[in-house]
Amino acid sequence: VQKWHSMAESASRGELYLSFKRDFCLEGYLMKLNKQRRVQLSKLRCSNLKFPIEAGRWLNIPREDRICTLCDMGVIGNEFHYLLVCCNPNIARIRKMHIPRYYFFNPTEDKLFGLLYYCNIKVLNNVALFLQKIMKYF
């Protein structure tokens, strides 16, 4: 467990993962969601989606230059941005369909944590569906 924790903290990726993965254990959603939804959430939690924050890392683009290309906010295109903030009309429309308003109204890192860590299976299923739908834009 100590080795896992040490390796995770020293990795150059996966900030989101470390923000909520507190215990070395199997996450409950892995047993309750269908395979397609599990894959989407696992990719999100492990920073394995094609968001600019990760795709830029693959291309050695400096972190501060991994900007969202879908909106004009000029901010880093990371998980927080796409799940709760991005103002691209298509992303915003899909977000409203699948993510409870509480999370994207005045979004904070704590709300992102709550969305991905404390939510029930129905909400996590909807988050995974949201991710599946927006991935066509990357």
Short mmCIF file of N, CA and C in Angstrom, two decimals:
data_model
loop_
_atom_site.label_atom_id
_atom_site.label_comp_id
_atom_site.label_asym_id
_atom_site.label_seq_id
_atom_site.Cartn_x
_atom_site.Cartn_y
_atom_site.Cartn_z
N VAL A 1 0.83 -1.19 0.00
CA VAL A 1 0.00 0.00 0.00
C VAL A 1 0.88 1.25 0.00
N GLN A 2 1.95 1.23 0.79
CA GLN A 2 2.86 2.37 0.83
C GLN A 2 3.52 2.58 -0.53
N LYS A 3 3.89 1.50 -1.19
CA LYS A 3 4.51 1.60 -2.51
C LYS A 3 3.52 2.20 -3.51
N TRP A 4 2.27 1.74 -3.49
CA TRP A 4 1.24 2.29 -4.36
C TRP A 4 1.09 3.78 -4.13
N HIS A 5 0.98 4.19 -2.87
CA HIS A 5 0.79 5.59 -2.54
C HIS A 5 1.99 6.43 -2.98
N SER A 6 3.18 5.93 -2.76
CA SER A 6 4.40 6.64 -3.15
C SER A 6 4.49 6.80 -4.66
N MET A 7 4.19 5.73 -5.39
CA MET A 7 4.24 5.78 -6.85
C MET A 7 3.20 6.75 -7.39
N ALA A 8 2.02 6.74 -6.82
CA ALA A 8 0.95 7.63 -7.28
C ALA A 8 1.33 9.09 -7.05
N GLU A 9 1.91 9.40 -5.92
CA GLU A 9 2.28 10.78 -5.61
C GLU A 9 3.43 11.29 -6.47
N SER A 10 4.30 10.41 -6.91
CA SER A 10 5.45 10.85 -7.69
C SER A 10 5.20 10.84 -9.20
N ALA A 11 4.04 10.37 -9.62
CA ALA A 11 3.72 10.31 -11.05
C ALA A 11 3.49 11.71 -11.61
N SER A 12 3.77 11.87 -12.90
CA SER A 12 3.59 13.18 -13.54
C SER A 12 2.16 13.38 -14.03
N ARG A 13 1.30 12.47 -13.77
CA ARG A 13 -0.09 12.56 -14.21
C ARG A 13 -1.00 12.08 -13.10
N GLY A 14 -2.27 12.22 -13.32
CA GLY A 14 -3.23 11.66 -12.38
C GLY A 14 -3.53 12.52 -11.17
N GLU A 15 -3.46 13.84 -11.30
CA GLU A 15 -3.80 14.71 -10.17
C GLU A 15 -5.21 14.44 -9.69
N LEU A 16 -6.12 14.26 -10.63
CA LEU A 16 -7.51 14.01 -10.27
C LEU A 16 -7.62 12.74 -9.44
N TYR A 17 -6.95 11.70 -9.87
CA TYR A 17 -6.97 10.42 -9.18
C TYR A 17 -6.55 10.60 -7.72
N LEU A 18 -5.47 11.30 -7.52
CA LEU A 18 -4.96 11.49 -6.15
C LEU A 18 -5.86 12.38 -5.31
N SER A 19 -6.67 13.21 -5.96
CA SER A 19 -7.52 14.10 -5.19
C SER A 19 -8.66 13.37 -4.48
N PHE A 20 -9.02 12.18 -4.94
CA PHE A 20 -10.10 11.47 -4.26
C PHE A 20 -9.81 10.02 -3.94
N LYS A 21 -8.77 9.45 -4.47
CA LYS A 21 -8.47 8.05 -4.18
C LYS A 21 -7.68 8.00 -2.87
N ARG A 22 -8.38 7.73 -1.80
CA ARG A 22 -7.78 7.77 -0.47
C ARG A 22 -7.33 6.39 0.01
N ASP A 23 -8.07 5.38 -0.39
CA ASP A 23 -7.81 4.04 0.13
C ASP A 23 -7.44 3.08 -0.99
N PHE A 24 -6.60 2.14 -0.67
CA PHE A 24 -6.20 1.09 -1.60
C PHE A 24 -7.26 0.00 -1.52
N CYS A 25 -8.30 0.16 -2.35
CA CYS A 25 -9.41 -0.79 -2.32
C CYS A 25 -10.16 -0.72 -3.64
N LEU A 26 -10.98 -1.72 -3.87
CA LEU A 26 -11.83 -1.76 -5.05
C LEU A 26 -12.97 -0.76 -4.87
N GLU A 27 -13.17 0.08 -5.86
CA GLU A 27 -14.25 1.06 -5.80
C GLU A 27 -15.59 0.37 -6.09
N GLY A 28 -16.61 0.73 -5.33
CA GLY A 28 -17.91 0.11 -5.44
C GLY A 28 -18.54 0.21 -6.82
N TYR A 29 -18.32 1.33 -7.51
CA TYR A 29 -18.94 1.51 -8.82
C TYR A 29 -18.45 0.47 -9.82
N LEU A 30 -17.28 -0.08 -9.60
CA LEU A 30 -16.74 -1.08 -10.53
C LEU A 30 -17.59 -2.34 -10.56
N MET A 31 -18.30 -2.59 -9.50
CA MET A 31 -19.15 -3.78 -9.44
C MET A 31 -20.60 -3.49 -9.82
N LYS A 32 -20.97 -2.21 -9.88
CA LYS A 32 -22.38 -1.88 -10.07
C LYS A 32 -22.73 -1.31 -11.44
N LEU A 33 -21.75 -0.77 -12.16
CA LEU A 33 -22.02 -0.19 -13.47
C LEU A 33 -21.71 -1.19 -14.57
N ASN A 34 -22.33 -1.00 -15.73
CA ASN A 34 -22.00 -1.89 -16.84
C ASN A 34 -20.59 -1.58 -17.34
N LYS A 35 -20.05 -2.46 -18.14
CA LYS A 35 -18.65 -2.36 -18.56
C LYS A 35 -18.34 -1.04 -19.25
N GLN A 36 -19.18 -0.60 -20.16
CA GLN A 36 -18.94 0.64 -20.90
C GLN A 36 -18.83 1.83 -19.97
N ARG A 37 -19.71 1.90 -18.97
CA ARG A 37 -19.68 3.02 -18.01
C ARG A 37 -18.47 2.91 -17.09
N ARG A 38 -18.13 1.70 -16.68
CA ARG A 38 -16.93 1.51 -15.84
C ARG A 38 -15.69 1.99 -16.56
N VAL A 39 -15.59 1.68 -17.84
CA VAL A 39 -14.42 2.08 -18.62
C VAL A 39 -14.33 3.60 -18.68
N GLN A 40 -15.45 4.28 -18.95
CA GLN A 40 -15.44 5.75 -19.02
C GLN A 40 -15.00 6.37 -17.71
N LEU A 41 -15.56 5.91 -16.59
CA LEU A 41 -15.18 6.47 -15.29
C LEU A 41 -13.74 6.14 -14.93
N SER A 42 -13.32 4.95 -15.26
CA SER A 42 -11.93 4.57 -14.97
C SER A 42 -10.96 5.42 -15.78
N LYS A 43 -11.27 5.66 -17.03
CA LYS A 43 -10.42 6.53 -17.86
C LYS A 43 -10.37 7.94 -17.28
N LEU A 44 -11.51 8.45 -16.85
CA LEU A 44 -11.53 9.78 -16.25
C LEU A 44 -10.66 9.81 -15.00
N ARG A 45 -10.89 8.87 -14.12
CA ARG A 45 -10.19 8.86 -12.84
C ARG A 45 -8.69 8.65 -13.01
N CYS A 46 -8.30 7.98 -14.06
CA CYS A 46 -6.86 7.71 -14.30
C CYS A 46 -6.25 8.67 -15.31
N SER A 47 -6.96 9.74 -15.65
CA SER A 47 -6.48 10.74 -16.62
C SER A 47 -6.08 10.09 -17.93
N ASN A 48 -6.98 9.30 -18.47
CA ASN A 48 -6.71 8.60 -19.71
C ASN A 48 -7.73 8.96 -20.79
N LEU A 49 -8.25 10.17 -20.73
CA LEU A 49 -9.13 10.67 -21.78
C LEU A 49 -8.34 11.64 -22.64
N LYS A 50 -8.87 12.01 -23.77
CA LYS A 50 -8.13 12.85 -24.71
C LYS A 50 -8.29 14.34 -24.44
N PHE A 51 -8.50 14.71 -23.20
CA PHE A 51 -8.58 16.11 -22.83
C PHE A 51 -7.20 16.75 -23.06
N PRO A 52 -7.15 18.04 -23.36
CA PRO A 52 -5.86 18.69 -23.61
C PRO A 52 -4.83 18.52 -22.48
N ILE A 53 -5.28 18.45 -21.25
CA ILE A 53 -4.34 18.28 -20.14
C ILE A 53 -3.53 16.99 -20.30
N GLU A 54 -4.17 15.95 -20.81
CA GLU A 54 -3.49 14.66 -20.99
C GLU A 54 -2.86 14.55 -22.37
N ALA A 55 -3.60 14.91 -23.41
CA ALA A 55 -3.07 14.83 -24.77
C ALA A 55 -1.83 15.72 -24.91
N GLY A 56 -1.82 16.86 -24.24
CA GLY A 56 -0.65 17.74 -24.26
C GLY A 56 0.56 17.11 -23.59
N ARG A 57 0.31 16.33 -22.56
CA ARG A 57 1.40 15.62 -21.88
C ARG A 57 2.04 14.62 -22.84
N TRP A 58 1.22 13.93 -23.63
CA TRP A 58 1.74 12.96 -24.60
C TRP A 58 2.63 13.64 -25.63
N LEU A 59 2.32 14.91 -25.94
CA LEU A 59 3.06 15.65 -26.97
C LEU A 59 4.12 16.60 -26.39
N ASN A 60 4.37 16.49 -25.10
CA ASN A 60 5.34 17.34 -24.39
C ASN A 60 5.01 18.83 -24.49
N ILE A 61 3.74 19.17 -24.52
CA ILE A 61 3.30 20.56 -24.50
C ILE A 61 3.34 21.02 -23.05
N PRO A 62 3.91 22.20 -22.78
CA PRO A 62 3.94 22.70 -21.40
C PRO A 62 2.53 22.74 -20.81
N ARG A 63 2.43 22.41 -19.55
CA ARG A 63 1.14 22.31 -18.87
C ARG A 63 0.28 23.56 -19.08
N GLU A 64 0.89 24.73 -18.95
CA GLU A 64 0.12 25.97 -19.05
C GLU A 64 -0.41 26.24 -20.46
N ASP A 65 0.08 25.49 -21.45
CA ASP A 65 -0.38 25.65 -22.83
C ASP A 65 -1.40 24.59 -23.26
N ARG A 66 -1.85 23.78 -22.35
CA ARG A 66 -2.82 22.73 -22.67
C ARG A 66 -4.25 23.27 -22.51
N ILE A 67 -4.55 24.25 -23.32
CA ILE A 67 -5.79 25.03 -23.22
C ILE A 67 -6.94 24.33 -23.93
N CYS A 68 -8.14 24.51 -23.39
CA CYS A 68 -9.35 23.99 -24.02
C CYS A 68 -9.50 24.60 -25.40
N THR A 69 -9.71 23.77 -26.38
CA THR A 69 -9.91 24.23 -27.75
C THR A 69 -11.38 24.30 -28.13
N LEU A 70 -12.26 23.96 -27.20
CA LEU A 70 -13.69 23.93 -27.49
C LEU A 70 -14.42 25.19 -27.07
N CYS A 71 -13.76 26.03 -26.26
CA CYS A 71 -14.39 27.27 -25.82
C CYS A 71 -13.35 28.38 -25.84
N ASP A 72 -13.77 29.58 -25.52
CA ASP A 72 -12.85 30.72 -25.55
C ASP A 72 -12.47 31.22 -24.16
N MET A 73 -12.55 30.35 -23.16
CA MET A 73 -12.24 30.76 -21.80
C MET A 73 -10.74 30.90 -21.56
N GLY A 74 -9.92 30.23 -22.39
CA GLY A 74 -8.48 30.34 -22.25
C GLY A 74 -7.92 29.65 -21.02
N VAL A 75 -8.58 28.58 -20.58
CA VAL A 75 -8.12 27.85 -19.39
C VAL A 75 -7.68 26.44 -19.78
N ILE A 76 -6.96 25.81 -18.87
CA ILE A 76 -6.48 24.45 -19.11
C ILE A 76 -7.67 23.52 -19.28
N GLY A 77 -7.60 22.68 -20.30
CA GLY A 77 -8.66 21.72 -20.59
C GLY A 77 -8.47 20.45 -19.79
N ASN A 78 -8.90 20.49 -18.53
CA ASN A 78 -8.76 19.32 -17.66
C ASN A 78 -10.14 18.77 -17.28
N GLU A 79 -10.15 17.79 -16.43
CA GLU A 79 -11.39 17.12 -16.04
C GLU A 79 -12.38 18.10 -15.41
N PHE A 80 -11.89 18.93 -14.51
CA PHE A 80 -12.75 19.92 -13.85
C PHE A 80 -13.42 20.81 -14.90
N HIS A 81 -12.63 21.28 -15.83
CA HIS A 81 -13.16 22.19 -16.86
C HIS A 81 -14.29 21.55 -17.65
N TYR A 82 -14.07 20.35 -18.15
CA TYR A 82 -15.09 19.74 -19.01
C TYR A 82 -16.31 19.25 -18.24
N LEU A 83 -16.09 18.71 -17.06
CA LEU A 83 -17.23 18.22 -16.29
C LEU A 83 -18.10 19.35 -15.76
N LEU A 84 -17.50 20.48 -15.37
CA LEU A 84 -18.26 21.47 -14.64
C LEU A 84 -18.26 22.89 -15.20
N VAL A 85 -17.37 23.23 -16.13
CA VAL A 85 -17.20 24.64 -16.47
C VAL A 85 -17.31 24.97 -17.96
N CYS A 86 -16.78 24.17 -18.84
CA CYS A 86 -16.65 24.52 -20.26
C CYS A 86 -17.96 25.10 -20.80
N CYS A 87 -17.83 26.25 -21.46
CA CYS A 87 -19.02 26.95 -21.96
C CYS A 87 -19.35 26.63 -23.42
N ASN A 88 -18.66 25.65 -24.00
CA ASN A 88 -19.02 25.22 -25.35
C ASN A 88 -20.50 24.81 -25.32
N PRO A 89 -21.32 25.34 -26.24
CA PRO A 89 -22.76 25.05 -26.19
C PRO A 89 -23.10 23.56 -26.21
N ASN A 90 -22.36 22.78 -26.97
CA ASN A 90 -22.64 21.34 -27.03
C ASN A 90 -22.29 20.66 -25.71
N ILE A 91 -21.15 21.01 -25.15
CA ILE A 91 -20.74 20.41 -23.86
C ILE A 91 -21.73 20.84 -22.78
N ALA A 92 -22.08 22.12 -22.75
CA ALA A 92 -23.02 22.63 -21.74
C ALA A 92 -24.38 21.94 -21.84
N ARG A 93 -24.85 21.73 -23.05
CA ARG A 93 -26.15 21.07 -23.25
C ARG A 93 -26.11 19.63 -22.73
N ILE A 94 -25.05 18.92 -23.05
CA ILE A 94 -24.93 17.53 -22.60
C ILE A 94 -24.76 17.49 -21.08
N ARG A 95 -24.00 18.44 -20.54
CA ARG A 95 -23.81 18.52 -19.09
C ARG A 95 -25.16 18.68 -18.38
N LYS A 96 -25.99 19.59 -18.89
CA LYS A 96 -27.30 19.83 -18.27
C LYS A 96 -28.18 18.59 -18.29
N MET A 97 -27.99 17.74 -19.29
CA MET A 97 -28.78 16.51 -19.41
C MET A 97 -28.34 15.44 -18.42
N HIS A 98 -27.05 15.45 -18.03
CA HIS A 98 -26.52 14.30 -17.29
C HIS A 98 -25.92 14.59 -15.91
N ILE A 99 -25.58 15.82 -15.65
CA ILE A 99 -24.95 16.13 -14.36
C ILE A 99 -25.87 17.04 -13.56
N PRO A 100 -26.13 16.70 -12.30
CA PRO A 100 -27.01 17.54 -11.49
C PRO A 100 -26.50 19.00 -11.43
N ARG A 101 -27.42 19.92 -11.54
CA ARG A 101 -27.10 21.35 -11.58
C ARG A 101 -26.24 21.78 -10.39
N TYR A 102 -26.47 21.22 -9.24
CA TYR A 102 -25.70 21.58 -8.04
C TYR A 102 -24.20 21.60 -8.32
N TYR A 103 -23.72 20.65 -9.09
CA TYR A 103 -22.28 20.51 -9.29
C TYR A 103 -21.70 21.56 -10.23
N PHE A 104 -22.43 21.94 -11.26
CA PHE A 104 -21.87 22.92 -12.19
C PHE A 104 -22.35 24.34 -11.93
N PHE A 105 -23.23 24.55 -10.97
CA PHE A 105 -23.60 25.89 -10.55
C PHE A 105 -22.60 26.31 -9.47
N ASN A 106 -21.82 27.35 -9.74
CA ASN A 106 -20.72 27.76 -8.86
C ASN A 106 -19.79 26.57 -8.57
N PRO A 107 -19.16 26.02 -9.61
CA PRO A 107 -18.34 24.82 -9.45
C PRO A 107 -17.08 25.07 -8.61
N THR A 108 -16.72 24.06 -7.83
CA THR A 108 -15.50 24.09 -7.03
C THR A 108 -14.84 22.72 -7.11
N GLU A 109 -13.60 22.65 -6.70
CA GLU A 109 -12.90 21.36 -6.64
C GLU A 109 -13.62 20.42 -5.68
N ASP A 110 -14.17 20.96 -4.59
CA ASP A 110 -14.90 20.12 -3.64
C ASP A 110 -16.14 19.50 -4.29
N LYS A 111 -16.81 20.25 -5.14
CA LYS A 111 -17.97 19.70 -5.83
C LYS A 111 -17.55 18.61 -6.81
N LEU A 112 -16.43 18.80 -7.48
CA LEU A 112 -15.93 17.75 -8.37
C LEU A 112 -15.62 16.50 -7.57
N PHE A 113 -14.97 16.68 -6.43
CA PHE A 113 -14.68 15.56 -5.55
C PHE A 113 -15.96 14.84 -5.15
N GLY A 114 -16.96 15.62 -4.75
CA GLY A 114 -18.24 15.03 -4.36
C GLY A 114 -18.91 14.28 -5.50
N LEU A 115 -18.83 14.85 -6.69
CA LEU A 115 -19.43 14.22 -7.86
C LEU A 115 -18.80 12.86 -8.15
N LEU A 116 -17.49 12.78 -8.03
CA LEU A 116 -16.80 11.55 -8.40
C LEU A 116 -16.57 10.59 -7.24
N TYR A 117 -16.75 11.04 -6.03
CA TYR A 117 -16.43 10.17 -4.89
C TYR A 117 -17.66 9.78 -4.09
N TYR A 118 -18.54 10.72 -3.84
CA TYR A 118 -19.68 10.45 -2.96
C TYR A 118 -20.98 10.12 -3.66
N CYS A 119 -21.05 10.33 -4.95
CA CYS A 119 -22.33 10.18 -5.65
C CYS A 119 -22.80 8.73 -5.73
N ASN A 120 -24.10 8.60 -5.85
CA ASN A 120 -24.69 7.28 -5.99
C ASN A 120 -24.47 6.74 -7.41
N ILE A 121 -24.82 5.51 -7.60
CA ILE A 121 -24.57 4.83 -8.86
C ILE A 121 -25.32 5.49 -10.02
N LYS A 122 -26.53 5.97 -9.78
CA LYS A 122 -27.29 6.62 -10.85
C LYS A 122 -26.54 7.86 -11.36
N VAL A 123 -26.03 8.67 -10.46
CA VAL A 123 -25.30 9.87 -10.86
C VAL A 123 -23.99 9.49 -11.56
N LEU A 124 -23.27 8.51 -11.03
CA LEU A 124 -22.02 8.07 -11.67
C LEU A 124 -22.29 7.51 -13.06
N ASN A 125 -23.38 6.80 -13.21
CA ASN A 125 -23.77 6.30 -14.53
C ASN A 125 -23.98 7.46 -15.50
N ASN A 126 -24.64 8.52 -15.02
CA ASN A 126 -24.87 9.69 -15.86
C ASN A 126 -23.58 10.44 -16.18
N VAL A 127 -22.66 10.50 -15.23
CA VAL A 127 -21.36 11.12 -15.49
C VAL A 127 -20.64 10.34 -16.60
N ALA A 128 -20.68 9.03 -16.51
CA ALA A 128 -20.04 8.20 -17.53
C ALA A 128 -20.71 8.40 -18.89
N LEU A 129 -22.00 8.51 -18.90
CA LEU A 129 -22.73 8.76 -20.16
C LEU A 129 -22.36 10.13 -20.73
N PHE A 130 -22.25 11.13 -19.87
CA PHE A 130 -21.80 12.46 -20.29
C PHE A 130 -20.42 12.37 -20.94
N LEU A 131 -19.50 11.67 -20.30
CA LEU A 131 -18.15 11.52 -20.85
C LEU A 131 -18.19 10.84 -22.21
N GLN A 132 -18.96 9.79 -22.31
CA GLN A 132 -19.07 9.07 -23.57
C GLN A 132 -19.55 10.00 -24.69
N LYS A 133 -20.52 10.83 -24.38
CA LYS A 133 -21.08 11.72 -25.41
C LYS A 133 -20.13 12.85 -25.80
N ILE A 134 -19.38 13.38 -24.84
CA ILE A 134 -18.52 14.52 -25.20
C ILE A 134 -17.21 14.09 -25.85
N MET A 135 -16.83 12.84 -25.74
CA MET A 135 -15.55 12.40 -26.29
C MET A 135 -15.49 12.54 -27.81
N LYS A 136 -16.63 12.65 -28.48
CA LYS A 136 -16.61 12.84 -29.93
C LYS A 136 -16.06 14.21 -30.32
N TYR A 137 -15.95 15.12 -29.37
CA TYR A 137 -15.41 16.46 -29.65
C TYR A 137 -13.88 16.52 -29.53
N PHE A 138 -13.26 15.42 -29.17
CA PHE A 138 -11.80 15.42 -28.99
C PHE A 138 -11.12 14.54 -30.03
#
